[in-house]
Short mmCIF file of C-alpha atoms and ligand atoms in Angstrom, two decimals:
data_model
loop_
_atom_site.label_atom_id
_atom_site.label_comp_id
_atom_site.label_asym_id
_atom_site.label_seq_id
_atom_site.Cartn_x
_atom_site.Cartn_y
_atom_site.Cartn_z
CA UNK A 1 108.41 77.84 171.64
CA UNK A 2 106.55 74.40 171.83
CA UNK A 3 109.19 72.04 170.57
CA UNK A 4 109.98 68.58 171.84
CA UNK A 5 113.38 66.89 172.13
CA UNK A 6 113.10 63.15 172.81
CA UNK A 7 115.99 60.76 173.80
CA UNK A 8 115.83 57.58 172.79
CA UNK A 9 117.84 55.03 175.61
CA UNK A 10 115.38 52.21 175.91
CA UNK A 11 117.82 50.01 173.96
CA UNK A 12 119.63 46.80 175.81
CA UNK A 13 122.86 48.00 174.10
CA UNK A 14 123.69 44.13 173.04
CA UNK A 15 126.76 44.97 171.95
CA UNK A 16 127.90 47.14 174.85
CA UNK A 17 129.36 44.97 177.00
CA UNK A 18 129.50 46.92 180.51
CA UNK A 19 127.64 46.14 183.70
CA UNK A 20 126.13 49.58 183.22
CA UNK A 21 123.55 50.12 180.81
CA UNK A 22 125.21 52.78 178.03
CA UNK A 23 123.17 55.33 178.75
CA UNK A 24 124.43 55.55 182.30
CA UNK A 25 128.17 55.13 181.81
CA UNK A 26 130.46 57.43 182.38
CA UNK A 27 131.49 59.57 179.40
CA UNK A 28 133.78 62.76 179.06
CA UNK A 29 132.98 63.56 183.15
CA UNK A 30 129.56 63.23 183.09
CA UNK A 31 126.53 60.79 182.44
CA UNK A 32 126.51 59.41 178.81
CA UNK A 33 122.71 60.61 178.57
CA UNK A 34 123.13 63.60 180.43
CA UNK A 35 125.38 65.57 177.79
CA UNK A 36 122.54 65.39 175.34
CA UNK A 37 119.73 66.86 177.92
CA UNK A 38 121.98 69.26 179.23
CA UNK A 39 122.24 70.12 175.28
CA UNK A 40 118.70 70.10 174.82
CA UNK A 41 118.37 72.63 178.24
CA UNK A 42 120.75 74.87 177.13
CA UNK A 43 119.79 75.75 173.42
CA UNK A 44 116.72 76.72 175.29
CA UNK A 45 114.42 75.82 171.92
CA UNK A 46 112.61 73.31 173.92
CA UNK A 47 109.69 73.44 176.37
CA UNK A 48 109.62 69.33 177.30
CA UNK A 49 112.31 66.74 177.74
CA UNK A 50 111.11 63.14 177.10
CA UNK A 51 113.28 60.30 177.37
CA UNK A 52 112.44 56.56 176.27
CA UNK A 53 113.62 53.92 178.87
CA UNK A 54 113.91 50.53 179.84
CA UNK A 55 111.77 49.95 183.03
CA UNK A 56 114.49 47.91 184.03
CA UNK A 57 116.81 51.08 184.12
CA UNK A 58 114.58 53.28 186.50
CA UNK A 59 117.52 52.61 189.37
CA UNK A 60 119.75 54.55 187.52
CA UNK A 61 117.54 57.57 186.14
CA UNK A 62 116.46 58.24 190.23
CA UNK A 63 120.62 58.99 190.48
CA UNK A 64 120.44 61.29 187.67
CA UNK A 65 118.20 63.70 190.21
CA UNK A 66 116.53 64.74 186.69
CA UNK A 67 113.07 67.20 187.83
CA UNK A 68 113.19 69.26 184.16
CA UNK A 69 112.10 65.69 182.23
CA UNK A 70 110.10 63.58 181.96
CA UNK A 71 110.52 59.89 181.27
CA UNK A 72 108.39 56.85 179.27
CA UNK A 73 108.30 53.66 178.89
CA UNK A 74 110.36 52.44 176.07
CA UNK A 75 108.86 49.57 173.86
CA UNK A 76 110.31 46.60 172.15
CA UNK A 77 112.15 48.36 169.49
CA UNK A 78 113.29 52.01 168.95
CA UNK A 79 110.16 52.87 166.78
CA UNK A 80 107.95 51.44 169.38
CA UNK A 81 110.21 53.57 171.28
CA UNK A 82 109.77 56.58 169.66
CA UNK A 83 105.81 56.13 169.32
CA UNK A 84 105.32 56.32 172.58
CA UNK A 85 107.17 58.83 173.45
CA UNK A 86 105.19 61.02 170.25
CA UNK A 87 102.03 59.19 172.04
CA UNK A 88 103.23 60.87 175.50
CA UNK A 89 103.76 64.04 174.21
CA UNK A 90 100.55 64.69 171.93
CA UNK A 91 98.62 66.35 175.09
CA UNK A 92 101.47 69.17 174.84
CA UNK A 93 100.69 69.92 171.41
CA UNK A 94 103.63 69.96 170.38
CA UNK A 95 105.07 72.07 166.70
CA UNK A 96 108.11 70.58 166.38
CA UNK A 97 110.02 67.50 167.93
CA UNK A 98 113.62 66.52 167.89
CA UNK A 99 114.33 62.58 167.90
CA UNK A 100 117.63 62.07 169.12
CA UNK A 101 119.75 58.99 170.15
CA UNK A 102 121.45 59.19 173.64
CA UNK A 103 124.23 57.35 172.17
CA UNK A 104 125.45 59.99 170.48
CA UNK A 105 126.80 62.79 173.35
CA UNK A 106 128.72 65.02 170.77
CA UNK A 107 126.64 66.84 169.10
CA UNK A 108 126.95 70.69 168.56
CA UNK A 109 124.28 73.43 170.10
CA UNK A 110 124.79 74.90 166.69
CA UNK A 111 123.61 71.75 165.16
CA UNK A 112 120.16 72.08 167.16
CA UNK A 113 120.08 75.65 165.84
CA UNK A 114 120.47 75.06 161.78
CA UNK A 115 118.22 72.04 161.96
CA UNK A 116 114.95 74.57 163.77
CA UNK A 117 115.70 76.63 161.02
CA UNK A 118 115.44 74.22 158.00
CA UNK A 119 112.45 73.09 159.30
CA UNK A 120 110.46 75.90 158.35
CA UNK A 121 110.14 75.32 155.08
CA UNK A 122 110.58 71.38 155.65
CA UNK A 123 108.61 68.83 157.26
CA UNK A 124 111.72 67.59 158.62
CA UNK A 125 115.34 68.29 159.04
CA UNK A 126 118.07 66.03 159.75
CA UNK A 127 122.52 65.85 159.88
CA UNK A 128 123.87 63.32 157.45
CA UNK A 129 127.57 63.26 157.17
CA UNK A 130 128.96 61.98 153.50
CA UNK A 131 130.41 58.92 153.11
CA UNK A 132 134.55 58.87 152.98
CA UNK A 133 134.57 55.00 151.85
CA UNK A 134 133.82 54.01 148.84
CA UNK A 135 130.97 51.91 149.17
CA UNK A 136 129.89 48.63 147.16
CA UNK A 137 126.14 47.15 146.79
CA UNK A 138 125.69 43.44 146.28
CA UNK A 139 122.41 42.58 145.19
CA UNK A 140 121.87 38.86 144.90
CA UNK A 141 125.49 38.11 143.31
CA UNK A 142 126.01 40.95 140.88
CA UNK A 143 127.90 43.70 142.68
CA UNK A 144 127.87 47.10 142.34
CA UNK A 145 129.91 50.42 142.45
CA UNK A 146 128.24 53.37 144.03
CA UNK A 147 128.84 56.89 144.08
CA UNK A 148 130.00 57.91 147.28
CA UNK A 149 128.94 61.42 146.67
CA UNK A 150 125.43 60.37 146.41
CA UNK A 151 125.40 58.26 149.95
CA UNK A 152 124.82 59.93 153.57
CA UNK A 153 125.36 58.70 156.59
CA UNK A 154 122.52 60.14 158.92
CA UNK A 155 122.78 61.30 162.44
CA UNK A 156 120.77 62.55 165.22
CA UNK A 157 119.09 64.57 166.69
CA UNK A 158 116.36 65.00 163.70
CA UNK A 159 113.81 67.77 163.76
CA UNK A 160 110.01 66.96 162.28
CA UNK A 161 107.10 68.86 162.21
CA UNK A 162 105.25 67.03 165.13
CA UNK A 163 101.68 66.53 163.30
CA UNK A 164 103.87 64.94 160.02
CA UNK A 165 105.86 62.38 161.85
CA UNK A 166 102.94 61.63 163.96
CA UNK A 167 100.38 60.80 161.53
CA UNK A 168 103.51 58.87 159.50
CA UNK A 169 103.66 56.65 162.89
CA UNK A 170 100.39 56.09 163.61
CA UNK A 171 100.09 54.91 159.57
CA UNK A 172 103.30 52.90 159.21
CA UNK A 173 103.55 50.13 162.13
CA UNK A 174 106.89 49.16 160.48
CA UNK A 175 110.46 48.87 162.46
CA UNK A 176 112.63 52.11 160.84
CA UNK A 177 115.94 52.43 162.05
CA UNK A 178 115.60 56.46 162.13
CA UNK A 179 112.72 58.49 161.86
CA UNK A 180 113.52 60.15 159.00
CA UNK A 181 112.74 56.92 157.31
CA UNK A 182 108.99 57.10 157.58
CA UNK A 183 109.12 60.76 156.21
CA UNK A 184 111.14 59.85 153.13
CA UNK A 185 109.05 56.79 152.23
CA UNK A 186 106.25 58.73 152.51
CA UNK A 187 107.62 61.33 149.97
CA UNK A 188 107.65 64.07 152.35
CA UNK A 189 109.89 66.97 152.22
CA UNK A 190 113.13 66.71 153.84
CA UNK A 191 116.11 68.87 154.32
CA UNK A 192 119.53 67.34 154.40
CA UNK A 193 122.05 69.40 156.71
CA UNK A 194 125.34 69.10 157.32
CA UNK A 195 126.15 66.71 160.61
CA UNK A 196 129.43 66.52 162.58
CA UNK A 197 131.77 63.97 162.77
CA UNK A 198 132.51 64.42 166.05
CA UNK A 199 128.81 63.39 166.65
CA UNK A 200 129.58 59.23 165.77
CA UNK A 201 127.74 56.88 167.70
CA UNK A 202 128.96 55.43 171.03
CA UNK A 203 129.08 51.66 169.93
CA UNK A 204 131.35 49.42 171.99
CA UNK A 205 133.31 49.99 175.18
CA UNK A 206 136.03 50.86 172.59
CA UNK A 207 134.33 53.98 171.60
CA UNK A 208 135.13 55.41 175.14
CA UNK A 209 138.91 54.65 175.67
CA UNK A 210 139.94 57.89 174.43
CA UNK A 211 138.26 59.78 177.13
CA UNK A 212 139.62 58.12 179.82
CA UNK A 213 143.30 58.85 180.23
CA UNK A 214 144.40 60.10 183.27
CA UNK A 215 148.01 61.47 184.25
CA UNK A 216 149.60 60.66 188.02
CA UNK A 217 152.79 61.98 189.59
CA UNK A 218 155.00 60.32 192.30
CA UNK A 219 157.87 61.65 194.07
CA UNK A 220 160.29 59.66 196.50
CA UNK A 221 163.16 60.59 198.20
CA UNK A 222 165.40 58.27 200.41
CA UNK A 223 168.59 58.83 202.87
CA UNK A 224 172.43 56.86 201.15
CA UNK A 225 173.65 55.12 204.04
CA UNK A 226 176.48 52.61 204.09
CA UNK A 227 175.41 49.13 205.48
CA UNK A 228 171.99 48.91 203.62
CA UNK A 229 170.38 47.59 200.72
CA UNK A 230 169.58 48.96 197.92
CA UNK A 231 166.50 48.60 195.98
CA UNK A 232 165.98 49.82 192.59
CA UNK A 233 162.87 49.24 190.40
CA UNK A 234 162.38 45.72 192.37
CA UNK A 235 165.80 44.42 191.90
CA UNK A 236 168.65 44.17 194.44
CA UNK A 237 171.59 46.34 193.41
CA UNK A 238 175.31 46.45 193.83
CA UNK A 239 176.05 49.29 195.74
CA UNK A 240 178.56 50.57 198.22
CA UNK A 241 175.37 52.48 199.76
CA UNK A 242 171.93 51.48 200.75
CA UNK A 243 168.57 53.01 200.85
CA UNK A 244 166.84 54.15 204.41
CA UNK A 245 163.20 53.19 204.92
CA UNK A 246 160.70 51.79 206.73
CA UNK A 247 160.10 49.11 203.88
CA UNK A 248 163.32 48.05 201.38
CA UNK A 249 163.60 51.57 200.52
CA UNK A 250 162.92 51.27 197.09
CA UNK A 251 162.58 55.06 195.88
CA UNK A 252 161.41 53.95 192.23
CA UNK A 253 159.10 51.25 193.36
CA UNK A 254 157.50 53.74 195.80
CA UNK A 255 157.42 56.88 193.17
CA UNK A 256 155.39 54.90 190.34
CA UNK A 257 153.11 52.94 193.01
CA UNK A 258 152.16 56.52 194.02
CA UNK A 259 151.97 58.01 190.47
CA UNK A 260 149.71 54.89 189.64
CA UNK A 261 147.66 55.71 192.57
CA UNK A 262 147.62 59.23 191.87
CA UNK A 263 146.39 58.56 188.12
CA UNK A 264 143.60 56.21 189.58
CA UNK A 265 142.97 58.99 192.37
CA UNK A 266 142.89 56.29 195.02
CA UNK A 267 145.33 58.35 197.63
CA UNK A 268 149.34 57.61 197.98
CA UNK A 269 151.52 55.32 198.91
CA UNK A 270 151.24 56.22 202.88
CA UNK A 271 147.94 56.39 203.07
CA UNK A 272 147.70 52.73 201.99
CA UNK A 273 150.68 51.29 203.89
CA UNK A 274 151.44 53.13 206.74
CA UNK A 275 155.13 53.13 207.68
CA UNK A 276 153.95 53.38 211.71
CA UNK A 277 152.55 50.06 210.57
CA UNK A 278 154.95 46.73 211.77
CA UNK A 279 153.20 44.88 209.02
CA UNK A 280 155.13 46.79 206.26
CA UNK A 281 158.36 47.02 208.26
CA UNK A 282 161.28 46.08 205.77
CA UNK A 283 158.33 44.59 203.64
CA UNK A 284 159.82 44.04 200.02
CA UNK A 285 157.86 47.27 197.47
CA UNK A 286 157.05 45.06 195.01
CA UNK A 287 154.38 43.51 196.75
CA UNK A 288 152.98 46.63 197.66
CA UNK A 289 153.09 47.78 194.05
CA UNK A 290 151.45 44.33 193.17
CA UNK A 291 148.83 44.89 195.83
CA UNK A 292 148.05 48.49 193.89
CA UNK A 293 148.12 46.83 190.57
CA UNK A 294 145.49 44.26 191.76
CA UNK A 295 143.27 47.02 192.42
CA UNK A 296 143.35 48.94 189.60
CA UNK A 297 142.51 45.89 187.48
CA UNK A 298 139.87 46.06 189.71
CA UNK A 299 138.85 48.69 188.78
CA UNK A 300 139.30 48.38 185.28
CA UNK A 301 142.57 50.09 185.02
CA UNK A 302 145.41 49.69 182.29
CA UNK A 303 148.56 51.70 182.20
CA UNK A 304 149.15 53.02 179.39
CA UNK A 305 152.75 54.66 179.98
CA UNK A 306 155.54 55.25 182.94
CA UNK A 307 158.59 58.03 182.62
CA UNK A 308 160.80 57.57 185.36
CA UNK A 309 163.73 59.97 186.38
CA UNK A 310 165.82 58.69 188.84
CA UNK A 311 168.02 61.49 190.47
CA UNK A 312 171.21 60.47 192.02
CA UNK A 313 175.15 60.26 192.09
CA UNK A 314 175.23 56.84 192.60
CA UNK A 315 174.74 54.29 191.57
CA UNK A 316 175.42 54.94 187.65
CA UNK A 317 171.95 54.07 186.44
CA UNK A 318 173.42 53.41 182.79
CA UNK A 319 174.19 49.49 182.76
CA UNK A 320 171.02 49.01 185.43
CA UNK A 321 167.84 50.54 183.21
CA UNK A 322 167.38 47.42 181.14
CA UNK A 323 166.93 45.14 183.86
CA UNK A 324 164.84 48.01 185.85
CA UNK A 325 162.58 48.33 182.90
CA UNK A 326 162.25 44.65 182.97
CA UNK A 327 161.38 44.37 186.25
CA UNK A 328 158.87 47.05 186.28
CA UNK A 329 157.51 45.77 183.03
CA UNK A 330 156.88 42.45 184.66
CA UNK A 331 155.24 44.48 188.23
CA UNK A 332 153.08 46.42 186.18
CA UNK A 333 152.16 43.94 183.58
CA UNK A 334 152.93 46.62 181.03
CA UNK A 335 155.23 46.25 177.84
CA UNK A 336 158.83 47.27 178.20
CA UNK A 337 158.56 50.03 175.78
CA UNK A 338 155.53 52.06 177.94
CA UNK A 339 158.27 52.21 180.19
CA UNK A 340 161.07 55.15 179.86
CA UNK A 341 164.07 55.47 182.65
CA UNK A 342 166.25 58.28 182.77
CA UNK A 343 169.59 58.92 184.97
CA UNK A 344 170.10 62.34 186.01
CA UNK A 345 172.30 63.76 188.75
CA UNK A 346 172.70 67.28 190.76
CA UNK A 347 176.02 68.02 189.22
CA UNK A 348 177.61 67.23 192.94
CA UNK A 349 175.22 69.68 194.21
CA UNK A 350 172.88 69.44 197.52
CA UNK A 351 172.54 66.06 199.16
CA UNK A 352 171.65 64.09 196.88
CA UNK A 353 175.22 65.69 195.00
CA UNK A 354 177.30 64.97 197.81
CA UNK A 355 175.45 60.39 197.55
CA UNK A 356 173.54 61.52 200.83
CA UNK A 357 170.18 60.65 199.01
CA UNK A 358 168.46 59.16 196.13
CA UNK A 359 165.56 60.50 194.80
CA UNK A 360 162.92 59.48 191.80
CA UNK A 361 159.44 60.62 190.30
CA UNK A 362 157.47 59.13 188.06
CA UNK A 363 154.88 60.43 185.82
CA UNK A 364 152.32 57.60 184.62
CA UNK A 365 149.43 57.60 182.43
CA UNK A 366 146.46 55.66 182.93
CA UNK A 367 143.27 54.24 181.01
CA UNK A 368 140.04 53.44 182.02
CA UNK A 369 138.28 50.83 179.91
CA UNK A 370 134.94 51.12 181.48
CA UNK A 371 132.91 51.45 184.76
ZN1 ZN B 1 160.11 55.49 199.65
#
């Protein structure tokens, strides 16, 4: 077994527009670039791990605490890239070598596997998916139709014969996009296999939301006294029968603050404002909630949802939820439709049955747009 796999992540992802370099965001609980090493470690078809960087990235490839690969130099643009890396690995000599782009996490082991085996009667190997548009050429002003059964849409990794792509390199000095390029220009023989579409490219910070929803809970419960305030969802309500608490006692206030900061895993509600503290005595909860929301912008946070049951005898939550929502919609900065409110009660049973208590919880759902 003396095959290569080489990562290419020496780009300056232009149109990635994080503070992080892509190949060192976050992605699906792990490093972007470390899915597609781990990938390459566990097919176990490869003896050396080569990665193409930007010098300016070394910072973050000391975090990855990587010992099993080893790491070049990237050049100016990804065949420069690539070259070296080919260059770097020469004095293994090398059979076979996998070019792969660390943008793209989601690749299958199984893909690693069928693309080794077409390359033994191949020079190279590489995943192209078939086009589901229908695609137009305009060349100079005449346009034409093409037959979408004819176009491909190539992915990586791609699997060469190492002395074949090497030579093709060391002829061509010209900037390919992939590296199958050289090999087809060059009339060599090439085996198209079947990619996955779960294996797209990692583009813009869009390309990530769907991995980063997160689900919090909150739960508050507060004494019905007569005498008191009550506070429902930010707004003052009618009520023969306030709420108990070291702040205004607002049970649905408190239960989505600490859903929110469960879905953002920054602690609860306590933790954050003590109630031993005289700072938050009879402190209104909608700045508190505000506070939270500040900091999960911070931190690059958007909500995406909140369901809200609020459990109690009284009040009748019927005629209130509209204005709740509203208010909540306007804490949270969120549209009034992520918001849902349901009314429940114990059937006259337990405490909060006999309007000794009022309880809520609150499960929200959370998005992370980027680190
Ligand atoms: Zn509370």
């Amino acid at each position: 077994m003396n095959n290569c796999f080489i990562i290419l992540a020496a780009g300056k992802s232009n149109r990635f527009l994080s503070k992080t370099p892509k190949p060192f965001i976050q992605y699906n609980g792990d490093i972007l670039i470390k899915h597609s090493i781990n990938k390459a470690i566990l097919s176990r078809k490869f003896s050396k791990i080569v990665i193409a960087i930007n010098k300016n990235h070394r910072k973050y490839i000391k975090k990855l605490k990587l010992n099993k690969v080893r790491f070049v130099n990237g050049g100016k643009t990804r065949a420069d890239s690539a070259r070296n890396c080919l260059n770097y690995i020469k004095k293994y000599k090398p059979k076979n070598v996998f070019i792969h782009d660390a943008a793209r996490p989601n690749f299958s082991l199984n893909l690693i596997f069928k693309l080794l085996k077409a390359l033994k009667l191949n020079d190279g190997s590489i995943p192209v998916i078939q086009s589901i548009d229908t695609l137009k050429l305009k060349n100079n002003k005449k346009i034409h139709n093409l037959d979408r059964k004819k176009i491909f849409f190539s992915q990586t990794p791609q699997a060469f014969k190492y002395k074949v792509l090497m030579e093709l390199q060391n002829k061509i000095n010209k900037e390919t996009t992939d590296d199958s390029s050289l090999l087809i220009a060059a009339n060599k023989k090439i085996k198209l296999i079947k990619g996955e579409e779960k294996n797209h490219k990692i583009t813009t910070l869009k390309d990530l939301m769907e991995n980063k929803v997160f689900y919090g809970i909150g739960f508050d419960v507060h004494r019905l006294v007569p005498g008191k305030k009550m506070y429902l969802g930010g707004i003052k309500i009618k009520s023969k029968l306030g709420t108990l608490g070291h702040s205004d006692g607002d049970p649905i206030l408190h239960a989505i603050t600490d859903a929110i900061l469960g879905a953002c895993r920054m602690g609860d509600i306590g933790e954050k404002f003590s109630d031993k503290s005289r700072k938050y005595k009879d402190i209104r909860s909608t700045i508190l909630l505000e506070k939270v929301m500040k900091e999960i912008k911070l931190k690059n946070f958007d909500i995406n949802n909140i369901d809200i049951n609020v459990i109690t005898e009284t009040p009748k939550l019927k005629k209130l939820k509209k204005k709740i929502i509203l208010s909540i919609s306007k804490l949270c900065k969120i549209k009034k439709d992520k918001i849902n409110l349901k009314g429940k009660t114990t059937e006259k049973l337990g405490v909060i049955g006999k309007e000794k208590a009022i309880a809520c919880e609150v499960i929200a759902s959370i998005q992370k747009k980027y680190d």
